[in-house]
Amino acid sequence: MKKKVLAAVMAAAMVLALTACGGKTETPATTEPAAPAADDTAAEPEEPAESDAAPEENNDAAEPAESTGELIKVGIINNDPNESGYRTANDKDLKEMFVEANGYEASFAYSNENDKQIAAAQKFIQDGVDYLLLSAADTAGWDTVLKDAQDADIKVILFDRVIDADESLYVASIVSDMEKEGQTAVDWLKGQGLSEYKIIHLQGVMGSAAQKGRTKAVDDAVASDGWTLVTQQTAEWNAEKAQQIVQSVINSGESFNVIYAENDDMAKGAVAALDKANIPHGVGKDVIVMGFDCNKWALEELLKQNWNYDGQCNPFQSSYIDDIIKTIEGGGTVAEKVIIMDEKGFDATEITQDDVDKYGI
């Protein structure tokens, strides 16, 4: 940013010199700006999305943009905002923060595929963003592009998901502890004291940090406590795919008593299959239903005791990222490399309406 500040000073001097000739300064380019409007989320999710919509005007523009005369350019790489209720809330949170009124020029790219995300990152590097914000589809394969960003003096901040890369390649990581989420859920399940555990395990997108963390605790319990995995398949966060998997198990005639779904949408799909087969589920019923993310509608299912457990995954990371950027722009250093957000799990026998209103997304 020092180079940009110097350029701004020189440009200001030229304005004074050229006033009599009608000279003027150029405002910073706002290519691919992010608009808070819902239309942005409708962009093709599997391709790096480029929005042509202009940012919403705000007469009370934030001081950083006015005082420096330029916006901080951020390139934000995320998963498909339609992937789940969690991701929709996460995308909305980012779009509300990284706007011109807060001193930012933001461009967004979406994909659930690692290679497409990496291609988007390379494009953002070529475009000369100041910060690259990343929620990786897969934990592997990021070293080269992050080294390119570092060589270009672009600061990388991870959010939502970790990656398998040297910590020197990014400034900070604002994440959930996915392994802790999984362990909290499995500890709760152990506490139910079932005579046997026969589990349908619905996994998220394979290789993602959420899938790895939430799967590990189940695999460990299967190995140490003799639990049975009736099936363990990826439904890729999708309700319809989850319903098909559970329906297939039901059709096979194999018995089960636990649905462990790695997000709420897959739990919803699993329940649809149970309902179709008239299989009772929830508190005191034949099948325990477990999900993650704490969508409001999912917590309401707990409140009705149709589900048994839901693990929280906090989607609101933008304020953490904003604080980090402001620290760096102010000449400070980021004290913590990894920032873990506090999260909890909810039991259907203990949840309240206040919990639903406070924690539902």
Tab-separated table of C-alpha atoms in Angstrom:
chain	number	residue	atom	x	y	z
A	1	MET	CA	0.000	0.000	0.000
A	2	LYS	CA	2.984	2.342	0.477
A	3	LYS	CA	3.432	2.453	-3.291
A	4	LYS	CA	-0.207	3.438	-3.677
A	5	VAL	CA	-0.003	6.174	-1.082
A	6	LEU	CA	3.062	7.666	-2.846
A	7	ALA	CA	1.210	7.485	-6.149
A	8	ALA	CA	-1.749	9.287	-4.616
A	9	VAL	CA	0.481	12.089	-3.308
A	10	MET	CA	2.110	12.538	-6.727
A	11	ALA	CA	-1.306	12.547	-8.380
A	12	ALA	CA	-2.515	15.247	-6.019
A	13	ALA	CA	0.486	17.387	-6.914
A	14	MET	CA	-0.309	17.017	-10.592
A	15	VAL	CA	-3.877	18.170	-9.953
A	16	LEU	CA	-2.589	21.444	-8.470
A	17	ALA	CA	-0.254	21.949	-11.394
A	18	LEU	CA	-2.882	21.216	-14.055
A	19	THR	CA	-5.921	23.029	-12.663
A	20	ALA	CA	-5.687	25.880	-15.203
A	21	CYS	CA	-5.604	23.316	-18.020
A	22	GLY	CA	-8.694	21.459	-16.796
A	23	GLY	CA	-6.695	18.459	-15.526
A	24	LYS	CA	-8.297	16.077	-13.014
A	25	THR	CA	-7.401	12.977	-11.029
A	26	GLU	CA	-8.780	9.597	-11.984
A	27	THR	CA	-10.862	7.682	-9.509
A	28	PRO	CA	-9.743	4.129	-8.830
A	29	ALA	CA	-11.150	1.533	-11.202
A	30	THR	CA	-14.011	-0.491	-9.800
A	31	THR	CA	-13.930	-3.542	-11.998
A	32	GLU	CA	-15.891	-6.521	-10.708
A	33	PRO	CA	-17.275	-4.652	-7.672
A	34	ALA	CA	-19.387	-6.638	-5.217
A	35	ALA	CA	-22.917	-5.453	-4.651
A	36	PRO	CA	-24.795	-6.379	-1.499
A	37	ALA	CA	-27.823	-7.068	-3.680
A	38	ALA	CA	-29.051	-10.667	-3.887
A	39	ASP	CA	-28.418	-10.809	-7.636
A	40	ASP	CA	-24.709	-11.428	-7.078
A	41	THR	CA	-25.393	-14.788	-5.497
A	42	ALA	CA	-27.219	-15.871	-8.608
A	43	ALA	CA	-23.989	-15.865	-10.633
A	44	GLU	CA	-22.836	-19.188	-12.041
A	45	PRO	CA	-21.364	-20.823	-8.921
A	46	GLU	CA	-19.018	-23.191	-10.670
A	47	GLU	CA	-17.135	-20.478	-12.522
A	48	PRO	CA	-15.206	-17.535	-11.041
A	49	ALA	CA	-18.053	-15.053	-10.846
A	50	GLU	CA	-17.626	-11.554	-12.196
A	51	SER	CA	-20.311	-9.081	-11.221
A	52	ASP	CA	-21.195	-6.108	-13.431
A	53	ALA	CA	-23.426	-4.572	-10.777
A	54	ALA	CA	-22.218	-1.325	-9.226
A	55	PRO	CA	-21.946	-1.054	-5.431
A	56	GLU	CA	-24.919	0.454	-3.701
A	57	GLU	CA	-24.470	4.170	-3.205
A	58	ASN	CA	-24.025	5.334	0.350
A	59	ASN	CA	-23.898	9.049	1.156
A	60	ASP	CA	-22.235	8.256	4.462
A	61	ALA	CA	-19.133	6.702	2.940
A	62	ALA	CA	-16.593	5.371	5.418
A	63	GLU	CA	-13.578	7.549	6.208
A	64	PRO	CA	-10.861	5.188	4.853
A	65	ALA	CA	-12.031	5.642	1.245
A	66	GLU	CA	-12.285	9.430	1.564
A	67	SER	CA	-9.079	10.026	3.482
A	68	THR	CA	-6.766	7.937	1.258
A	69	GLY	CA	-8.564	8.574	-2.017
A	70	GLU	CA	-8.486	4.877	-2.915
A	71	LEU	CA	-10.165	1.640	-1.988
A	72	ILE	CA	-8.570	-1.508	-0.632
A	73	LYS	CA	-8.906	-4.169	-3.311
A	74	VAL	CA	-9.894	-7.622	-2.094
A	75	GLY	CA	-10.446	-10.775	-4.103
A	76	ILE	CA	-12.752	-13.186	-2.293
A	77	ILE	CA	-12.833	-16.862	-3.245
A	78	ASN	CA	-15.665	-18.838	-1.724
A	79	ASN	CA	-17.698	-21.974	-2.235
A	80	ASP	CA	-21.069	-21.955	-3.983
A	81	PRO	CA	-23.373	-19.696	-1.915
A	82	ASN	CA	-26.244	-22.081	-2.720
A	83	GLU	CA	-24.335	-24.990	-1.209
A	84	SER	CA	-26.097	-24.682	2.157
A	85	GLY	CA	-27.781	-22.266	4.538
A	86	TYR	CA	-24.425	-21.824	6.224
A	87	ARG	CA	-22.735	-20.794	2.976
A	88	THR	CA	-25.553	-18.422	2.048
A	89	ALA	CA	-25.173	-16.677	5.423
A	90	ASN	CA	-21.392	-16.633	5.035
A	91	ASP	CA	-21.550	-15.056	1.568
A	92	LYS	CA	-24.107	-12.469	2.708
A	93	ASP	CA	-21.913	-11.533	5.683
A	94	LEU	CA	-18.900	-10.953	3.428
A	95	LYS	CA	-20.862	-8.918	0.887
A	96	GLU	CA	-22.241	-6.653	3.583
A	97	MET	CA	-18.755	-5.925	4.952
A	98	PHE	CA	-16.596	-5.581	1.839
A	99	VAL	CA	-18.309	-2.637	0.164
A	100	GLU	CA	-17.159	0.806	-0.951
A	101	ALA	CA	-18.778	2.443	2.070
A	102	ASN	CA	-16.345	0.506	4.267
A	103	GLY	CA	-13.335	1.373	2.097
A	104	TYR	CA	-13.238	-1.748	-0.059
A	105	GLU	CA	-13.446	-2.722	-3.707
A	106	ALA	CA	-14.359	-6.408	-3.691
A	107	SER	CA	-14.501	-9.064	-6.386
A	108	PHE	CA	-16.012	-12.490	-5.764
A	109	ALA	CA	-15.381	-15.905	-7.314
A	110	TYR	CA	-17.306	-19.063	-6.482
A	111	SER	CA	-16.674	-22.759	-7.006
A	112	ASN	CA	-16.762	-26.034	-5.089
A	113	GLU	CA	-13.844	-27.274	-7.194
A	114	ASN	CA	-10.276	-26.626	-6.122
A	115	ASP	CA	-8.811	-26.166	-9.598
A	116	LYS	CA	-11.383	-23.504	-10.471
A	117	GLN	CA	-10.724	-21.705	-7.209
A	118	ILE	CA	-6.987	-21.754	-7.899
A	119	ALA	CA	-7.606	-20.323	-11.390
A	120	ALA	CA	-9.670	-17.549	-9.791
A	121	ALA	CA	-6.860	-16.844	-7.321
A	122	GLN	CA	-4.366	-16.542	-10.179
A	123	LYS	CA	-6.666	-14.054	-11.911
A	124	PHE	CA	-6.999	-11.973	-8.749
A	125	ILE	CA	-3.195	-11.925	-8.428
A	126	GLN	CA	-2.901	-10.708	-12.022
A	127	ASP	CA	-5.519	-8.045	-11.278
A	128	GLY	CA	-3.338	-6.746	-8.456
A	129	VAL	CA	-5.633	-7.115	-5.473
A	130	ASP	CA	-4.254	-6.055	-2.094
A	131	TYR	CA	-5.775	-8.962	-0.180
A	132	LEU	CA	-6.819	-12.452	-1.210
A	133	LEU	CA	-9.522	-13.947	1.024
A	134	LEU	CA	-9.902	-17.694	0.659
A	135	SER	CA	-12.310	-20.425	1.733
A	136	ALA	CA	-10.731	-23.404	-0.008
A	137	ALA	CA	-12.781	-26.185	-1.574
A	138	ASP	CA	-9.983	-28.619	-0.744
A	139	THR	CA	-7.141	-28.400	1.741
A	140	ALA	CA	-4.433	-29.438	-0.748
A	141	GLY	CA	-2.775	-27.853	-3.780
A	142	TRP	CA	-2.475	-24.209	-2.705
A	143	ASP	CA	1.278	-23.761	-2.180
A	144	THR	CA	2.221	-22.491	-5.642
A	145	VAL	CA	-0.524	-19.902	-6.039
A	146	LEU	CA	-0.029	-18.631	-2.483
A	147	LYS	CA	3.690	-18.232	-3.148
A	148	ASP	CA	2.773	-16.230	-6.254
A	149	ALA	CA	0.559	-14.017	-4.098
A	150	GLN	CA	3.362	-13.547	-1.585
A	151	ASP	CA	5.801	-12.584	-4.360
A	152	ALA	CA	3.275	-9.993	-5.537
A	153	ASP	CA	3.003	-8.575	-2.000
A	154	ILE	CA	-0.614	-9.703	-1.743
A	155	LYS	CA	-1.726	-10.657	1.759
A	156	VAL	CA	-3.694	-13.893	2.036
A	157	ILE	CA	-6.313	-14.405	4.749
A	158	LEU	CA	-8.046	-17.755	5.138
A	159	PHE	CA	-11.609	-17.933	6.375
A	160	ASP	CA	-13.962	-20.787	7.229
A	161	ARG	CA	-11.555	-23.535	6.146
A	162	VAL	CA	-7.918	-24.415	6.717
A	163	ILE	CA	-5.482	-25.571	4.042
A	164	ASP	CA	-2.396	-27.773	3.967
A	165	ALA	CA	0.181	-25.053	3.375
A	166	ASP	CA	3.026	-23.449	5.270
A	167	GLU	CA	1.782	-20.788	7.678
A	168	SER	CA	4.246	-18.293	6.213
A	169	LEU	CA	2.099	-18.175	3.069
A	170	TYR	CA	-0.880	-16.522	4.762
A	171	VAL	CA	-1.390	-13.758	7.287
A	172	ALA	CA	-4.070	-15.383	9.401
A	173	SER	CA	-6.766	-18.020	9.416
A	174	ILE	CA	-10.237	-17.363	10.850
A	175	VAL	CA	-11.834	-20.756	11.178
A	176	SER	CA	-14.041	-23.125	13.052
A	177	ASP	CA	-12.345	-26.058	14.743
A	178	MET	CA	-13.936	-28.747	12.587
A	179	GLU	CA	-12.346	-31.603	14.511
A	180	LYS	CA	-13.685	-30.137	17.737
A	181	GLU	CA	-17.143	-29.809	16.150
A	182	GLY	CA	-17.039	-33.479	15.234
A	183	GLN	CA	-15.692	-34.545	18.616
A	184	THR	CA	-18.336	-32.520	20.483
A	185	ALA	CA	-21.043	-34.236	18.421
A	186	VAL	CA	-19.610	-37.721	18.890
A	187	ASP	CA	-19.143	-37.169	22.637
A	188	TRP	CA	-22.829	-36.200	22.803
A	189	LEU	CA	-23.750	-39.337	20.864
A	190	LYS	CA	-21.703	-41.536	23.204
A	191	GLY	CA	-23.580	-39.951	26.082
A	192	GLN	CA	-26.890	-41.288	24.731
A	193	GLY	CA	-25.864	-44.739	25.977
A	194	LEU	CA	-27.312	-46.770	23.106
A	195	SER	CA	-27.016	-50.544	23.375
A	196	GLU	CA	-25.611	-50.524	19.855
A	197	TYR	CA	-24.638	-47.843	17.379
A	198	LYS	CA	-25.636	-48.521	13.765
A	199	ILE	CA	-24.886	-45.343	11.866
A	200	ILE	CA	-25.724	-43.890	8.470
A	201	HIS	CA	-22.919	-41.385	7.995
A	202	LEU	CA	-23.594	-38.703	5.367
A	203	GLN	CA	-20.382	-36.884	4.489
A	204	GLY	CA	-19.871	-33.470	2.934
A	205	VAL	CA	-17.657	-32.670	-0.043
A	206	MET	CA	-14.677	-34.996	0.316
A	207	GLY	CA	-11.398	-33.319	1.164
A	208	SER	CA	-12.952	-30.183	2.627
A	209	ALA	CA	-11.893	-29.198	6.132
A	210	ALA	CA	-15.461	-29.574	7.407
A	211	GLN	CA	-15.740	-33.092	6.022
A	212	LYS	CA	-12.372	-34.175	7.380
A	213	GLY	CA	-12.978	-32.780	10.856
A	214	ARG	CA	-16.532	-34.064	11.265
A	215	THR	CA	-15.619	-37.475	9.833
A	216	LYS	CA	-12.543	-38.054	11.989
A	217	ALA	CA	-14.467	-38.233	15.264
A	218	VAL	CA	-16.860	-40.843	13.861
A	219	ASP	CA	-14.047	-42.944	12.404
A	220	ASP	CA	-12.212	-42.830	15.734
A	221	ALA	CA	-15.322	-43.976	17.625
A	222	VAL	CA	-15.929	-46.798	15.145
A	223	ALA	CA	-12.354	-47.973	15.699
A	224	SER	CA	-12.305	-47.596	19.494
A	225	ASP	CA	-15.891	-48.326	20.562
A	226	GLY	CA	-17.055	-50.899	18.032
A	227	TRP	CA	-19.708	-48.740	16.363
A	228	THR	CA	-21.093	-49.989	13.068
A	229	LEU	CA	-21.118	-47.895	9.928
A	230	VAL	CA	-24.132	-49.111	7.996
A	231	THR	CA	-22.999	-46.807	5.210
A	232	GLN	CA	-20.542	-43.915	4.926
A	233	GLN	CA	-21.051	-41.924	1.741
A	234	THR	CA	-20.692	-38.373	0.535
A	235	ALA	CA	-23.897	-36.511	-0.302
A	236	GLU	CA	-21.813	-33.398	-1.063
A	237	TRP	CA	-23.845	-31.218	1.341
A	238	ASN	CA	-26.950	-31.902	-0.786
A	239	ALA	CA	-30.393	-32.818	0.633
A	240	GLU	CA	-31.559	-34.755	-2.428
A	241	LYS	CA	-28.430	-36.903	-2.563
A	242	ALA	CA	-28.720	-37.575	1.171
A	243	GLN	CA	-32.332	-38.661	0.732
A	244	GLN	CA	-31.316	-41.077	-2.018
A	245	ILE	CA	-28.585	-42.639	0.136
A	246	VAL	CA	-30.886	-43.137	3.128
A	247	GLN	CA	-33.682	-44.450	0.900
A	248	SER	CA	-31.253	-46.995	-0.527
A	249	VAL	CA	-30.384	-48.234	2.975
A	250	ILE	CA	-34.072	-48.445	3.881
A	251	ASN	CA	-34.776	-50.432	0.700
A	252	SER	CA	-31.960	-52.845	1.569
A	253	GLY	CA	-33.697	-53.751	4.816
A	254	GLU	CA	-30.574	-53.138	6.906
A	255	SER	CA	-31.319	-51.711	10.353
A	256	PHE	CA	-29.884	-48.432	11.673
A	257	ASN	CA	-30.545	-46.113	14.597
A	258	VAL	CA	-28.401	-43.011	13.969
A	259	ILE	CA	-28.238	-40.496	11.116
A	260	TYR	CA	-24.981	-38.533	11.409
A	261	ALA	CA	-25.174	-35.863	8.704
A	262	GLU	CA	-22.314	-33.413	8.294
A	263	ASN	CA	-24.662	-30.515	7.546
A	264	ASP	CA	-28.298	-29.586	8.107
A	265	ASP	CA	-29.342	-29.932	4.469
A	266	MET	CA	-28.212	-33.554	4.352
A	267	ALA	CA	-29.979	-34.228	7.654
A	268	LYS	CA	-33.121	-32.721	6.120
A	269	GLY	CA	-32.833	-35.046	3.138
A	270	ALA	CA	-32.298	-38.035	5.407
A	271	VAL	CA	-35.420	-37.151	7.403
A	272	ALA	CA	-37.441	-36.909	4.179
A	273	ALA	CA	-36.518	-40.540	3.461
A	274	LEU	CA	-37.423	-41.572	7.023
A	275	ASP	CA	-40.779	-39.812	6.802
A	276	LYS	CA	-41.549	-41.440	3.461
A	277	ALA	CA	-40.936	-44.838	5.061
A	278	ASN	CA	-42.866	-43.900	8.242
A	279	ILE	CA	-39.782	-44.443	10.403
A	280	PRO	CA	-40.062	-42.492	13.708
A	281	HIS	CA	-37.161	-40.143	14.452
A	282	GLY	CA	-36.157	-37.646	17.108
A	283	VAL	CA	-36.293	-37.654	20.895
A	284	GLY	CA	-37.396	-41.035	22.250
A	285	LYS	CA	-37.936	-42.440	18.751
A	286	ASP	CA	-36.279	-45.133	16.629
A	287	VAL	CA	-33.654	-43.011	14.886
A	288	ILE	CA	-31.402	-40.262	16.266
A	289	VAL	CA	-30.946	-37.401	13.787
A	290	MET	CA	-27.810	-35.224	13.922
A	291	GLY	CA	-26.823	-32.250	11.779
A	292	PHE	CA	-24.412	-29.310	11.702
A	293	ASP	CA	-24.577	-25.567	10.942
A	294	CYS	CA	-27.502	-24.367	13.098
A	295	ASN	CA	-29.799	-23.129	10.391
A	296	LYS	CA	-32.804	-21.588	12.125
A	297	TRP	CA	-35.174	-24.109	10.569
A	298	ALA	CA	-32.935	-26.939	11.777
A	299	LEU	CA	-32.896	-25.629	15.347
A	300	GLU	CA	-36.685	-25.409	15.155
A	301	GLU	CA	-36.690	-29.138	14.328
A	302	LEU	CA	-34.726	-29.671	17.539
A	303	LEU	CA	-37.186	-27.539	19.457
A	304	LYS	CA	-40.001	-29.779	18.147
A	305	GLN	CA	-37.806	-32.778	19.099
A	306	ASN	CA	-37.962	-34.143	15.541
A	307	TRP	CA	-34.154	-33.987	15.466
A	308	ASN	CA	-31.801	-34.740	18.356
A	309	TYR	CA	-28.606	-32.701	17.913
A	310	ASP	CA	-27.207	-29.833	15.854
A	311	GLY	CA	-23.606	-28.631	15.927
A	312	GLN	CA	-22.864	-24.949	15.508
A	313	CYS	CA	-20.623	-23.689	12.716
A	314	ASN	CA	-20.202	-19.917	12.839
A	315	PRO	CA	-20.491	-18.311	9.368
A	316	PHE	CA	-19.864	-14.710	10.464
A	317	GLN	CA	-16.164	-14.131	9.818
A	318	SER	CA	-16.133	-10.785	8.010
A	319	SER	CA	-15.639	-8.636	11.118
A	320	TYR	CA	-12.581	-10.702	12.072
A	321	ILE	CA	-11.144	-10.231	8.577
A	322	ASP	CA	-11.899	-6.505	8.604
A	323	ASP	CA	-10.061	-6.121	11.923
A	324	ILE	CA	-7.014	-7.926	10.521
A	325	ILE	CA	-6.914	-5.746	7.399
A	326	LYS	CA	-7.260	-2.575	9.446
A	327	THR	CA	-4.419	-3.731	11.703
A	328	ILE	CA	-2.141	-4.322	8.710
A	329	GLU	CA	-3.141	-1.082	6.973
A	330	GLY	CA	-2.383	0.786	10.194
A	331	GLY	CA	1.143	-0.609	10.273
A	332	GLY	CA	0.482	-3.184	12.983
A	333	THR	CA	1.080	-6.917	13.065
A	334	VAL	CA	-1.453	-9.692	13.499
A	335	ALA	CA	-0.914	-11.269	16.897
A	336	GLU	CA	-2.638	-14.611	16.289
A	337	LYS	CA	-2.005	-16.774	13.245
A	338	VAL	CA	-5.072	-18.936	13.816
A	339	ILE	CA	-8.268	-17.468	15.222
A	340	ILE	CA	-10.727	-20.128	16.383
A	341	MET	CA	-14.315	-19.030	16.755
A	342	ASP	CA	-16.263	-20.255	19.773
A	343	GLU	CA	-18.970	-22.793	18.933
A	344	LYS	CA	-21.303	-25.204	20.701
A	345	GLY	CA	-23.657	-28.112	20.160
A	346	PHE	CA	-27.406	-28.140	20.860
A	347	ASP	CA	-29.422	-30.983	22.430
A	348	ALA	CA	-33.124	-31.220	21.556
A	349	THR	CA	-33.990	-31.879	25.195
A	350	GLU	CA	-32.317	-28.647	26.324
A	351	ILE	CA	-32.653	-26.119	23.485
A	352	THR	CA	-34.875	-23.063	24.012
A	353	GLN	CA	-36.615	-20.592	21.736
A	354	ASP	CA	-34.020	-18.032	22.810
A	355	ASP	CA	-31.306	-20.356	21.475
A	356	VAL	CA	-33.139	-20.639	18.158
A	357	ASP	CA	-33.489	-16.873	17.874
A	358	LYS	CA	-29.905	-16.150	18.938
A	359	TYR	CA	-27.951	-18.871	17.127
A	360	GLY	CA	-30.123	-19.760	14.137
A	361	ILE	CA	-28.737	-18.547	10.805
